[in-house]
PDB file of C-alpha atoms (C1' of nucleotides) in Angstrom:
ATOM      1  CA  UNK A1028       4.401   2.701  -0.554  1.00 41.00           C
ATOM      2  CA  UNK A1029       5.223   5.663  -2.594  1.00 41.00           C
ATOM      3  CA  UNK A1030       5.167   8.883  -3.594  1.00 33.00           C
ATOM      4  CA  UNK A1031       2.492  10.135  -5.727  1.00 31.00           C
ATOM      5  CA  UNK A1032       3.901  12.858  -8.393  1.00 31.00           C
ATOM      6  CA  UNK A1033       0.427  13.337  -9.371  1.00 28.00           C
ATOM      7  CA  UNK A1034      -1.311  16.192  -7.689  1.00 28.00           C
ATOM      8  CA  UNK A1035      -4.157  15.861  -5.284  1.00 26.00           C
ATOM      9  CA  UNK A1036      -6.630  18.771  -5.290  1.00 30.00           C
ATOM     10  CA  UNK A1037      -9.347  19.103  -2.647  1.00 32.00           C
ATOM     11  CA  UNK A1038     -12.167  19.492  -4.985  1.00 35.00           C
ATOM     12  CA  UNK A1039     -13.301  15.617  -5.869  1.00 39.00           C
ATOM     13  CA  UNK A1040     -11.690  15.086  -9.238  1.00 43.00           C
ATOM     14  CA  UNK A1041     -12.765  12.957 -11.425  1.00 43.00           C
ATOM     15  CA  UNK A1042     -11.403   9.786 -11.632  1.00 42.00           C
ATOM     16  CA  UNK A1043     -10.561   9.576 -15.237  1.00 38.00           C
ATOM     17  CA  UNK A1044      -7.928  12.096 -13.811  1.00 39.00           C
ATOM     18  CA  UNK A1045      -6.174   9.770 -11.129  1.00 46.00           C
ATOM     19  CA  UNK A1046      -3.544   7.307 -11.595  1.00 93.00           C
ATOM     20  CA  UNK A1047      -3.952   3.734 -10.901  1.00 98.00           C
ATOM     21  CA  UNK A1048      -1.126   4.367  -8.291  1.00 98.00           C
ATOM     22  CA  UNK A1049      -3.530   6.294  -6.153  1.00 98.00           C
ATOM     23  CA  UNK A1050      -6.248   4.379  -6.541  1.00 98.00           C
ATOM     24  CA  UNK A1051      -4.665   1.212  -5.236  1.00 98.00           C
ATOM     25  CA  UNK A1052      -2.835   2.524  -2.324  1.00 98.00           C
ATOM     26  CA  UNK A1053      -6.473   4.274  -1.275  1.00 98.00           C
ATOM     27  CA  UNK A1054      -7.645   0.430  -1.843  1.00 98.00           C
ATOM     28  CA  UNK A1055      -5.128  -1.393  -0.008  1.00 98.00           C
ATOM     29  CA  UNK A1056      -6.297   0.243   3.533  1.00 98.00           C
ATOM     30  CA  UNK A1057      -8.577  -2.074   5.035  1.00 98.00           C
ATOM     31  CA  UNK A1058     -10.745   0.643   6.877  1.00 98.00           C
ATOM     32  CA  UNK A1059     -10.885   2.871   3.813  1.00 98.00           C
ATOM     33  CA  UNK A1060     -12.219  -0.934   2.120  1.00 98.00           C
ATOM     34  CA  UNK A1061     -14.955  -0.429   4.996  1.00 98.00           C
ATOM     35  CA  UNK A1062     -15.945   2.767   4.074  1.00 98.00           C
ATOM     36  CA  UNK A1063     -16.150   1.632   0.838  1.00 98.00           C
ATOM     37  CA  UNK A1064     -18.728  -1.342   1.485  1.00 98.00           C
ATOM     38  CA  UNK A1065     -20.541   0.423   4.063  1.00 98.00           C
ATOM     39  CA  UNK A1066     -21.102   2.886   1.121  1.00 98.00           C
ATOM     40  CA  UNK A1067     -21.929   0.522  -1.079  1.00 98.00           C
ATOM     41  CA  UNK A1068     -24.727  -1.042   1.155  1.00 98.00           C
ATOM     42  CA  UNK A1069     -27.080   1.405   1.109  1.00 98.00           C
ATOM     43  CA  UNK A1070     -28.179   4.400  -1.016  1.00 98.00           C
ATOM     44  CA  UNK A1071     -25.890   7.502  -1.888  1.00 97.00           C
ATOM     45  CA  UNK A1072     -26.234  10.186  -0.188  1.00 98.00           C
ATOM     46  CA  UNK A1073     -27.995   8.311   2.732  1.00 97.00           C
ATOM     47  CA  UNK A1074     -24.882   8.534   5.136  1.00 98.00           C
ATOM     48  CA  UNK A1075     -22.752  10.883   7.217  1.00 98.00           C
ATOM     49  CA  UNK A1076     -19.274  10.648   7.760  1.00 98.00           C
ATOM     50  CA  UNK A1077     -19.966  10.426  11.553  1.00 98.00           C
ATOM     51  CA  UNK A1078     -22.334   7.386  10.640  1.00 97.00           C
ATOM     52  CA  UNK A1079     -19.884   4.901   9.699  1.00 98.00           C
ATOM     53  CA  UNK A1080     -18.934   2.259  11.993  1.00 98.00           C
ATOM     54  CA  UNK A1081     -15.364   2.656  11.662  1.00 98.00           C
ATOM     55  CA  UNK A1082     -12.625   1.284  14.597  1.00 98.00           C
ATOM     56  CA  UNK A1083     -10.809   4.717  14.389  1.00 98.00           C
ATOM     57  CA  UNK A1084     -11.137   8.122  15.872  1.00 98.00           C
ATOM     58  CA  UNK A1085     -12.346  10.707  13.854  1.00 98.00           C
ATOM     59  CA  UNK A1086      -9.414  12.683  13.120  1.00 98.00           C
ATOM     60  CA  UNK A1087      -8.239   9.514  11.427  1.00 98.00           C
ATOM     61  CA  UNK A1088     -11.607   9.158   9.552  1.00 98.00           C
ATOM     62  CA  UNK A1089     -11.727  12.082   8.132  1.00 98.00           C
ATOM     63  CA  UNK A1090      -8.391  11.649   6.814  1.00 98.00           C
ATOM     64  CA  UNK A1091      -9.343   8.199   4.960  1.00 98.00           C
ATOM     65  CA  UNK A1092     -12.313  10.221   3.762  1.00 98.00           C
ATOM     66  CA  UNK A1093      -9.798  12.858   1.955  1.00 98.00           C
ATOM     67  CA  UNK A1094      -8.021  10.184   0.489  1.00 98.00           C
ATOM     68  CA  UNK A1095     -10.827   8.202  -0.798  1.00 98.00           C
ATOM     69  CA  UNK A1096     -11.991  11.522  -2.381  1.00 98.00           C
ATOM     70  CA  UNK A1097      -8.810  12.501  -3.924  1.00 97.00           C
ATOM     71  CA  UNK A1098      -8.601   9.063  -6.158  1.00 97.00           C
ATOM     72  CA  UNK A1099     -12.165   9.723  -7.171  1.00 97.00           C
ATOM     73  CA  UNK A1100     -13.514   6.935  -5.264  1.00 98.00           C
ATOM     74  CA  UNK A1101     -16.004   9.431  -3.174  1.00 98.00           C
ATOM     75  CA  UNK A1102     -18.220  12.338  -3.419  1.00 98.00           C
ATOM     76  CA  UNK A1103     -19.301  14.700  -0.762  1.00 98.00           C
ATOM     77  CA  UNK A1104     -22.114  17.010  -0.237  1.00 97.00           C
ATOM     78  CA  UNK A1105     -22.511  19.482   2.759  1.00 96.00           C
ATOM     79  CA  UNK A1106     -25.785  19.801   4.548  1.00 96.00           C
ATOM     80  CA  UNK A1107     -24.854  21.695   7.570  1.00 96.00           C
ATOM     81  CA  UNK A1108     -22.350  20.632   9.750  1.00 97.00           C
ATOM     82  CA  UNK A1109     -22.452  17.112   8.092  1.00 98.00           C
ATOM     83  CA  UNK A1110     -20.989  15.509   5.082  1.00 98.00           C
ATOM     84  CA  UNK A1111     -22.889  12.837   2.927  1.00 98.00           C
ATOM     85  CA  UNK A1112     -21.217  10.378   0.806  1.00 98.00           C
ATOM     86  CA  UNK A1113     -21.389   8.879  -2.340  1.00 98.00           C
ATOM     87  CA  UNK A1114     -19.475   6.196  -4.228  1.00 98.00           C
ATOM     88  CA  UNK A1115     -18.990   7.474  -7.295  1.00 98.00           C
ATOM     89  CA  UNK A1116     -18.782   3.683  -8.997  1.00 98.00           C
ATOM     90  CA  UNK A1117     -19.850   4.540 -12.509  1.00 98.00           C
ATOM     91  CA  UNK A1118     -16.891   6.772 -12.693  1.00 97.00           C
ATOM     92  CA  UNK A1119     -14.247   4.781 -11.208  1.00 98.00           C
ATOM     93  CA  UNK A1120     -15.730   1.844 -12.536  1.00 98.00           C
ATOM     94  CA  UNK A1121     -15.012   3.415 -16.185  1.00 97.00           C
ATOM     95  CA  UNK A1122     -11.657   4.679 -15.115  1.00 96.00           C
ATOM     96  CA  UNK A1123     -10.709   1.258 -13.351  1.00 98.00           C
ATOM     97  CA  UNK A1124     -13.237  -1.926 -15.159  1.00 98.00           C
ATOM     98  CA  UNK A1125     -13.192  -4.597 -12.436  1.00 98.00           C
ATOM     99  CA  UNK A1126     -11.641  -3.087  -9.690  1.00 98.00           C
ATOM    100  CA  UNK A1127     -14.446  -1.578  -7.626  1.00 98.00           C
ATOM    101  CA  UNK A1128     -15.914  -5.452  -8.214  1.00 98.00           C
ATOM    102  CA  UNK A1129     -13.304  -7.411  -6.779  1.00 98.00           C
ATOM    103  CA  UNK A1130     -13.224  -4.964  -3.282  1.00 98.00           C
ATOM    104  CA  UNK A1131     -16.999  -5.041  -2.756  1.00 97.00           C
ATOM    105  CA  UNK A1132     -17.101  -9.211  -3.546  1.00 95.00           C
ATOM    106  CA  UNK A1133     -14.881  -9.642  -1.417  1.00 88.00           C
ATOM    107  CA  UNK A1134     -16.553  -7.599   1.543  1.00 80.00           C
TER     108      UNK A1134
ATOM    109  CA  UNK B1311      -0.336  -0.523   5.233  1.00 39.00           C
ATOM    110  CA  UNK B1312      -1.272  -3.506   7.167  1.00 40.00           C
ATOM    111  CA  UNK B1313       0.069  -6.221   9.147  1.00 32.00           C
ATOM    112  CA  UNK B1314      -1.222  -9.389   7.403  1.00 31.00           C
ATOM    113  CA  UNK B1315      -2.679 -11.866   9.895  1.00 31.00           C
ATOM    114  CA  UNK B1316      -1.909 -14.379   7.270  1.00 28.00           C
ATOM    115  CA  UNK B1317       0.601 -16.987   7.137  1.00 28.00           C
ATOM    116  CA  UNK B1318       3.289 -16.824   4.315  1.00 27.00           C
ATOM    117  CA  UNK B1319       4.627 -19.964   2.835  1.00 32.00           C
ATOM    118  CA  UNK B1320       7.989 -19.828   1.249  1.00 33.00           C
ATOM    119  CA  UNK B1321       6.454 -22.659  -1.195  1.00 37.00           C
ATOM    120  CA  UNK B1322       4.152 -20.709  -3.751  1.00 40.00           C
ATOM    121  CA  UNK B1323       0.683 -20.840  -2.215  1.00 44.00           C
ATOM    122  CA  UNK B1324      -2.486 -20.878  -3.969  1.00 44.00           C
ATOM    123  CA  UNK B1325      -3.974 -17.648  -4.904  1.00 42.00           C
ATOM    124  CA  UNK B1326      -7.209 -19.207  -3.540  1.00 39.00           C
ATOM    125  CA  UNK B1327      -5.527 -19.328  -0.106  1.00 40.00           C
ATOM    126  CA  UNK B1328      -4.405 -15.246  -0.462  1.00 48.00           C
ATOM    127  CA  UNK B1329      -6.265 -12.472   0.839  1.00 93.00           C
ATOM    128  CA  UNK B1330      -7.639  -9.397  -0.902  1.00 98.00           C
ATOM    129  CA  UNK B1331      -4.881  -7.785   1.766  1.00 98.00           C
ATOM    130  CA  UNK B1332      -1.932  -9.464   0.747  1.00 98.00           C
ATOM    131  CA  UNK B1333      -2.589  -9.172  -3.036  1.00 98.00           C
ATOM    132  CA  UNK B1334      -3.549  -5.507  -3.224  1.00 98.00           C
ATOM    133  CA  UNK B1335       0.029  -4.833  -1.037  1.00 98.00           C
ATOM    134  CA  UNK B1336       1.424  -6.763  -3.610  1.00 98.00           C
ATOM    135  CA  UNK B1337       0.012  -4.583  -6.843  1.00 98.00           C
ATOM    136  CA  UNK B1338       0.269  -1.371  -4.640  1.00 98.00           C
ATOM    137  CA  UNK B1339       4.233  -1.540  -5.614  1.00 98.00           C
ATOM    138  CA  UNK B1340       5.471   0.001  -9.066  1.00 98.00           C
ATOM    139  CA  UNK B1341       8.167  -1.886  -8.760  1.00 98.00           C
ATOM    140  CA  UNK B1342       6.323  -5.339  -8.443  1.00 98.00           C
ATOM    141  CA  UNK B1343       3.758  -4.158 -11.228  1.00 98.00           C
ATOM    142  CA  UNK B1344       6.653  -3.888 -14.004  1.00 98.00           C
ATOM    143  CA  UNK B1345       7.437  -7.007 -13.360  1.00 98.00           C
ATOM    144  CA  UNK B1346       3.945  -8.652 -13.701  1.00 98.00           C
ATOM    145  CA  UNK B1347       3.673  -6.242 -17.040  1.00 98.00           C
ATOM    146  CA  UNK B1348       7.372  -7.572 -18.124  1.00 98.00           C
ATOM    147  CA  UNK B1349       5.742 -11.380 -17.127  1.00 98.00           C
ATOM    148  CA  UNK B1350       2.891 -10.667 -19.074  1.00 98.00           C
ATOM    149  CA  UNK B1351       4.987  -9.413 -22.069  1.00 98.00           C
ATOM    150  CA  UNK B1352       6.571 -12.734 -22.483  1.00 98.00           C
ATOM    151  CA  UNK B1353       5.760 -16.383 -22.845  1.00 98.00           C
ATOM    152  CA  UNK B1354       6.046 -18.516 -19.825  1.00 97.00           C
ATOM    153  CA  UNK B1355       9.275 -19.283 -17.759  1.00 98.00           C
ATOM    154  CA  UNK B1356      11.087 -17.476 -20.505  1.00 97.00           C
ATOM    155  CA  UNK B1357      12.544 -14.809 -17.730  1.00 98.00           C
ATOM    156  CA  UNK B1358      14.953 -15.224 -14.735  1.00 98.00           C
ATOM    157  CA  UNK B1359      14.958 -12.730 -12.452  1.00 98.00           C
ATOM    158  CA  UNK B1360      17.633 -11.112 -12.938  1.00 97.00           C
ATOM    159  CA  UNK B1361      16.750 -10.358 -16.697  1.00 97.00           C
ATOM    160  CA  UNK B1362      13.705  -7.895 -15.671  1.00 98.00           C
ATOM    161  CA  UNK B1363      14.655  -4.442 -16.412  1.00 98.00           C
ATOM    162  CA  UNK B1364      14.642  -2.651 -12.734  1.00 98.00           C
ATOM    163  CA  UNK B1365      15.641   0.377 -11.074  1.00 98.00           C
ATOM    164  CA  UNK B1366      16.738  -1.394  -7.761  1.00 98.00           C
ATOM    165  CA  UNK B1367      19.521  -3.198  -6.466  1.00 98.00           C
ATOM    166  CA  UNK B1368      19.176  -7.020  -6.582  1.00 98.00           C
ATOM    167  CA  UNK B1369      18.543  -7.457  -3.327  1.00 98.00           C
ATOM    168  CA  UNK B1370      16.066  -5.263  -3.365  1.00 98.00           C
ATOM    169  CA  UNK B1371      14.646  -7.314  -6.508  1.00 98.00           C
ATOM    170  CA  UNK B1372      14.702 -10.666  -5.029  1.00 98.00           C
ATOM    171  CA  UNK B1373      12.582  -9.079  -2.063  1.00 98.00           C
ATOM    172  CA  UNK B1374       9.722  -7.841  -4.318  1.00 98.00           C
ATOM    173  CA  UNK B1375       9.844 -11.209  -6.278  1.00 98.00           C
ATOM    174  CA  UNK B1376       9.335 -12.948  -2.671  1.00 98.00           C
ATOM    175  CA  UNK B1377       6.353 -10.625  -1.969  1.00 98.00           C
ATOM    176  CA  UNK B1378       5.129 -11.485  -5.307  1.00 98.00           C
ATOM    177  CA  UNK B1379       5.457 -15.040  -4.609  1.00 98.00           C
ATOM    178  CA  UNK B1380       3.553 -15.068  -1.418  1.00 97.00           C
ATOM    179  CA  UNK B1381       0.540 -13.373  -2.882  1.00 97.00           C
ATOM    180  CA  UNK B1382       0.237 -15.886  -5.578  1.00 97.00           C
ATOM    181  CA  UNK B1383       1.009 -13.860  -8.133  1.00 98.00           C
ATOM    182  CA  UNK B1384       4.345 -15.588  -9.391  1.00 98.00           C
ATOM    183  CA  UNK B1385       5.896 -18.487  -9.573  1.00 98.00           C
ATOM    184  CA  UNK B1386       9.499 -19.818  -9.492  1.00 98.00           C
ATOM    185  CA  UNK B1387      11.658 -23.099 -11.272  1.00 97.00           C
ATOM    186  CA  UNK B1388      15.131 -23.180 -10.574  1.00 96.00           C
ATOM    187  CA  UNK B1389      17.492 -24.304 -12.988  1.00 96.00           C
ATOM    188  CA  UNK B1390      20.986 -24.004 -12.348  1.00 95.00           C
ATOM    189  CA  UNK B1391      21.959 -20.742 -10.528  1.00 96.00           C
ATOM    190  CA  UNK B1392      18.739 -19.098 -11.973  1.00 98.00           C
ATOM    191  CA  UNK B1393      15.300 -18.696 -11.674  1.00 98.00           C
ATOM    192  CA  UNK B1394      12.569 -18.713 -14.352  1.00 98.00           C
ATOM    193  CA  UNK B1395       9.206 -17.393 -13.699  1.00 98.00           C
ATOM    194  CA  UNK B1396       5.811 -17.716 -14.538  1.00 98.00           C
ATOM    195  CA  UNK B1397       2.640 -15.464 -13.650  1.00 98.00           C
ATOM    196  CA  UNK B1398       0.179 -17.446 -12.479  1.00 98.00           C
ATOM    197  CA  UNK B1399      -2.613 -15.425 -14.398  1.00 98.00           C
ATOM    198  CA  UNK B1400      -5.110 -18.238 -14.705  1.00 98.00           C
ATOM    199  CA  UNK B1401      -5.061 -19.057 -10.941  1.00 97.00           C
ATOM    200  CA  UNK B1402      -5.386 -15.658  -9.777  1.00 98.00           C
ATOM    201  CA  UNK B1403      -7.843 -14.005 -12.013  1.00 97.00           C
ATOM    202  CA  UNK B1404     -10.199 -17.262 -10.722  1.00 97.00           C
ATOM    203  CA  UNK B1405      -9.530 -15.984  -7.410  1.00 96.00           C
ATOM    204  CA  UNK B1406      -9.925 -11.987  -8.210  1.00 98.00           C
ATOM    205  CA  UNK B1407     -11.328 -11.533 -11.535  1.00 98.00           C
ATOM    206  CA  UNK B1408     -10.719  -8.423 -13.198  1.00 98.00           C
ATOM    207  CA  UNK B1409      -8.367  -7.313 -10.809  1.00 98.00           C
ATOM    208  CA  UNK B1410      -5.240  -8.324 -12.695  1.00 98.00           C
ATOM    209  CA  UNK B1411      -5.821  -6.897 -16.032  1.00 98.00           C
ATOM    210  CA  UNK B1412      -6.561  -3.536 -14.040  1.00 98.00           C
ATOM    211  CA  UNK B1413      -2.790  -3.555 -13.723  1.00 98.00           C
ATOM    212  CA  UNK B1414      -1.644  -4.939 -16.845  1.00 97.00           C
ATOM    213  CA  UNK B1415      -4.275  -2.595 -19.164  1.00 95.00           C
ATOM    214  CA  UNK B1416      -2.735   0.199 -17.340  1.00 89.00           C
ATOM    215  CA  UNK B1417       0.668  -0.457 -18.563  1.00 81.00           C
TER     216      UNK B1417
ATOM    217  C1'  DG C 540     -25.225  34.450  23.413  1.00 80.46           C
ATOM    218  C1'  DG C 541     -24.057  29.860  24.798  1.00 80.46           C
ATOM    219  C1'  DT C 542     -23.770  24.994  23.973  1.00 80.46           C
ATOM    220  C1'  DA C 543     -23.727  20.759  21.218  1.00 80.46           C
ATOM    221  C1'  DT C 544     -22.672  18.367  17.038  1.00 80.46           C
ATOM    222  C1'  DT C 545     -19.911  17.436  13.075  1.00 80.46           C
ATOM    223  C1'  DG C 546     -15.848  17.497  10.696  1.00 80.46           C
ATOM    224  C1'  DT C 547     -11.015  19.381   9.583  1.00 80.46           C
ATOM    225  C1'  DT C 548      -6.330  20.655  10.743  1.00 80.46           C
ATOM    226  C1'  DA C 549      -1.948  20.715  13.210  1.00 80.46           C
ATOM    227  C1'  DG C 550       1.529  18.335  15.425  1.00 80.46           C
ATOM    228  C1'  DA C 551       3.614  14.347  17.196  1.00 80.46           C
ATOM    229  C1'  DC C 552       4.543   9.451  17.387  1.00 80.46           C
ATOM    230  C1'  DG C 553       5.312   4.555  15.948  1.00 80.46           C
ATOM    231  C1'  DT C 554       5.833   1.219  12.662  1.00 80.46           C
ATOM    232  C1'  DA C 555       5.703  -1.276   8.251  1.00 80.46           C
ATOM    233  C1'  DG C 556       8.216  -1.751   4.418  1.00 80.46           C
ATOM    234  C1'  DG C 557      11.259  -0.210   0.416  1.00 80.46           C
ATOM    235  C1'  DT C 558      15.999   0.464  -0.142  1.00 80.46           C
ATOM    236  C1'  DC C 559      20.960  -0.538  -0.046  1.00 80.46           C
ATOM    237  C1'  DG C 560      25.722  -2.852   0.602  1.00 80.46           C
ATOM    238  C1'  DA C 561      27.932  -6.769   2.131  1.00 80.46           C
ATOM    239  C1'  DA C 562      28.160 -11.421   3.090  1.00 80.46           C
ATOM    240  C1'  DC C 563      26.692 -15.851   1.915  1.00 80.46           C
ATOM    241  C1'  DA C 564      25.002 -20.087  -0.862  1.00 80.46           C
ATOM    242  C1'  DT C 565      24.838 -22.633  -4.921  1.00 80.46           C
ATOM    243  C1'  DG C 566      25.714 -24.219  -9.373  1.00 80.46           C
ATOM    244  C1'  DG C 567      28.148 -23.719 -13.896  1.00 80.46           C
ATOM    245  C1'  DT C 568      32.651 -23.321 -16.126  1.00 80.46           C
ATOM    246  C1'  DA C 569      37.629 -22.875 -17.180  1.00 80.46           C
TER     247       DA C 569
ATOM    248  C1'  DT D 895      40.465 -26.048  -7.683  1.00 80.46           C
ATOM    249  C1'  DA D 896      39.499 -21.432  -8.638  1.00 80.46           C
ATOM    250  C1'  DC D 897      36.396 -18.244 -10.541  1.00 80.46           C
ATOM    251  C1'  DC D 898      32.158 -16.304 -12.041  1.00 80.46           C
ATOM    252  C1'  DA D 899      27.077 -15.733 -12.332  1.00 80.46           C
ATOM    253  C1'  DT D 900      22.737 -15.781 -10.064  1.00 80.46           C
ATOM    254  C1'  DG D 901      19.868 -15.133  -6.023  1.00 80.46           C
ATOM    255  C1'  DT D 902      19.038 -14.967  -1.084  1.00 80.46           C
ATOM    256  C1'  DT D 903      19.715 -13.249   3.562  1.00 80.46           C
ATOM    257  C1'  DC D 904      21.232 -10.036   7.031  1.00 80.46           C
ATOM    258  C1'  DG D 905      21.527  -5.694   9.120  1.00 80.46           C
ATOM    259  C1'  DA D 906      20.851  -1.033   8.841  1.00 80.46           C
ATOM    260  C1'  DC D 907      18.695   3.206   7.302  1.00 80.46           C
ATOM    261  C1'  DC D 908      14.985   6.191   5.901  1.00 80.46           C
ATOM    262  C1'  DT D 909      10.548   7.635   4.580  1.00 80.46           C
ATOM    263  C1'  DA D 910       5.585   7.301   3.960  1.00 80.46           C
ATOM    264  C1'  DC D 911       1.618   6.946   6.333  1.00 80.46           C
ATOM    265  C1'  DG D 912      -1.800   5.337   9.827  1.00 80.46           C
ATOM    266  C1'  DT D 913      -2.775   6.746  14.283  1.00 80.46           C
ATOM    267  C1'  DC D 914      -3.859   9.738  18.202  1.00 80.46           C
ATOM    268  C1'  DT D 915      -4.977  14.096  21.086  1.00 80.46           C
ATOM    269  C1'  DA D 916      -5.919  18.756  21.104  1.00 80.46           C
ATOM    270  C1'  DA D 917      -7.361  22.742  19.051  1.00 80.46           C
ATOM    271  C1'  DC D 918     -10.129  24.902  15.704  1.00 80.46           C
ATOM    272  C1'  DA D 919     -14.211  26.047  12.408  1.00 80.46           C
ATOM    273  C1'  DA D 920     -18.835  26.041  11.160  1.00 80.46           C
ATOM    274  C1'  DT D 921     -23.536  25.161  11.649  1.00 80.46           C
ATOM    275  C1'  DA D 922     -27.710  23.906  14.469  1.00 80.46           C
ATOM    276  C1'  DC D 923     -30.414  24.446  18.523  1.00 80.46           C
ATOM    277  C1'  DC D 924     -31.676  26.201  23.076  1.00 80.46           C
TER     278       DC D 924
END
DNA sequence: GGTATTGTTAGACGTAGGTCGAACATGGTA
DNA sequence: TACCATGTTCGACCTACGTCTAACAATACC
């Protein structure tokens, strides 16, 4: 593994920002890979954090959620105490052609 | 990153008998992706290893060709006290398409 | 107010793996 | 034979990071 120069902010940045570095070490975690499908498998904005069935407590969850946000791979929305998701494909798909594809065919 | 349930052969395996585990550990390496860009620069078996431009120690280089190896990524023909090596584009883009030229358009 | 739900943060721990030097193996060459 | 070049293997070290529990924050609901 290795250290990312690049900084991460906490706002969702847009893809076209992150480095190819990131965005394969936040691929190359196989529950972050869940997320990821789970995501992918139904409509944005449809699901929680808390939602996902995910084989790791939540203190660990919500760190694979930060990570997954700071390569641009997810977007968040507050609606009270919850989070929804959304893959943010279109964007990471122009940032990264192909690579989105070849996690989710896999799945 | 993850321990891979999968068996490694010393031989080069098929790419079509890798995981999307084992090959995204291999491309999650800078190291490992200079070489596949300094593969991809140059016609086939045209390169021993110890010709690739690296900032680590050999023994540190013949581990990341090894990891390369196993994902089914490279492959090796020895002649004398050398070895040349060839990416085995063809096989693995059948096997995850798209995902190589992720790495080697980012170079 | 009090409690429940949802998610983050802090701190600690364990382990996978990237790194090195040194020793070794093997084949070419003088 | 002796020597050199090329790679691998071994053992050790160190760091990044995935993981957990516990504590905390914020909002919803009674």
């Amino acid at each position: 593994m290795v250290t990312n120069p690049q900084r991460h902010d906490e706002r969702p940045s847009g893809p076209e920002e992150g480095d190819l570095q990131v965005a394969l070490d936040a691929l190359a975690d196989p529950v972050r890979r869940s997320i990821i499908r789970q995501l992918a498998a139904r409509p944005e904005w449809s699901i929680s954090c808390g939602s996902f069935d995910l084989p790791v407590s939540k203190a660990t969850s919500s760190h694979h959620f930060a990570v997954l946000r700071e390569a641009g791979l997810l977007e968040q929305r507050e609606d009270g105490t919850r989070r929804f998701n959304r893959l943010r494909r279109p964007e990471f798909d122009a940032r990264f052609p192909g690579l989105l594809d070849v996690v989710l065919q896999d799945g």
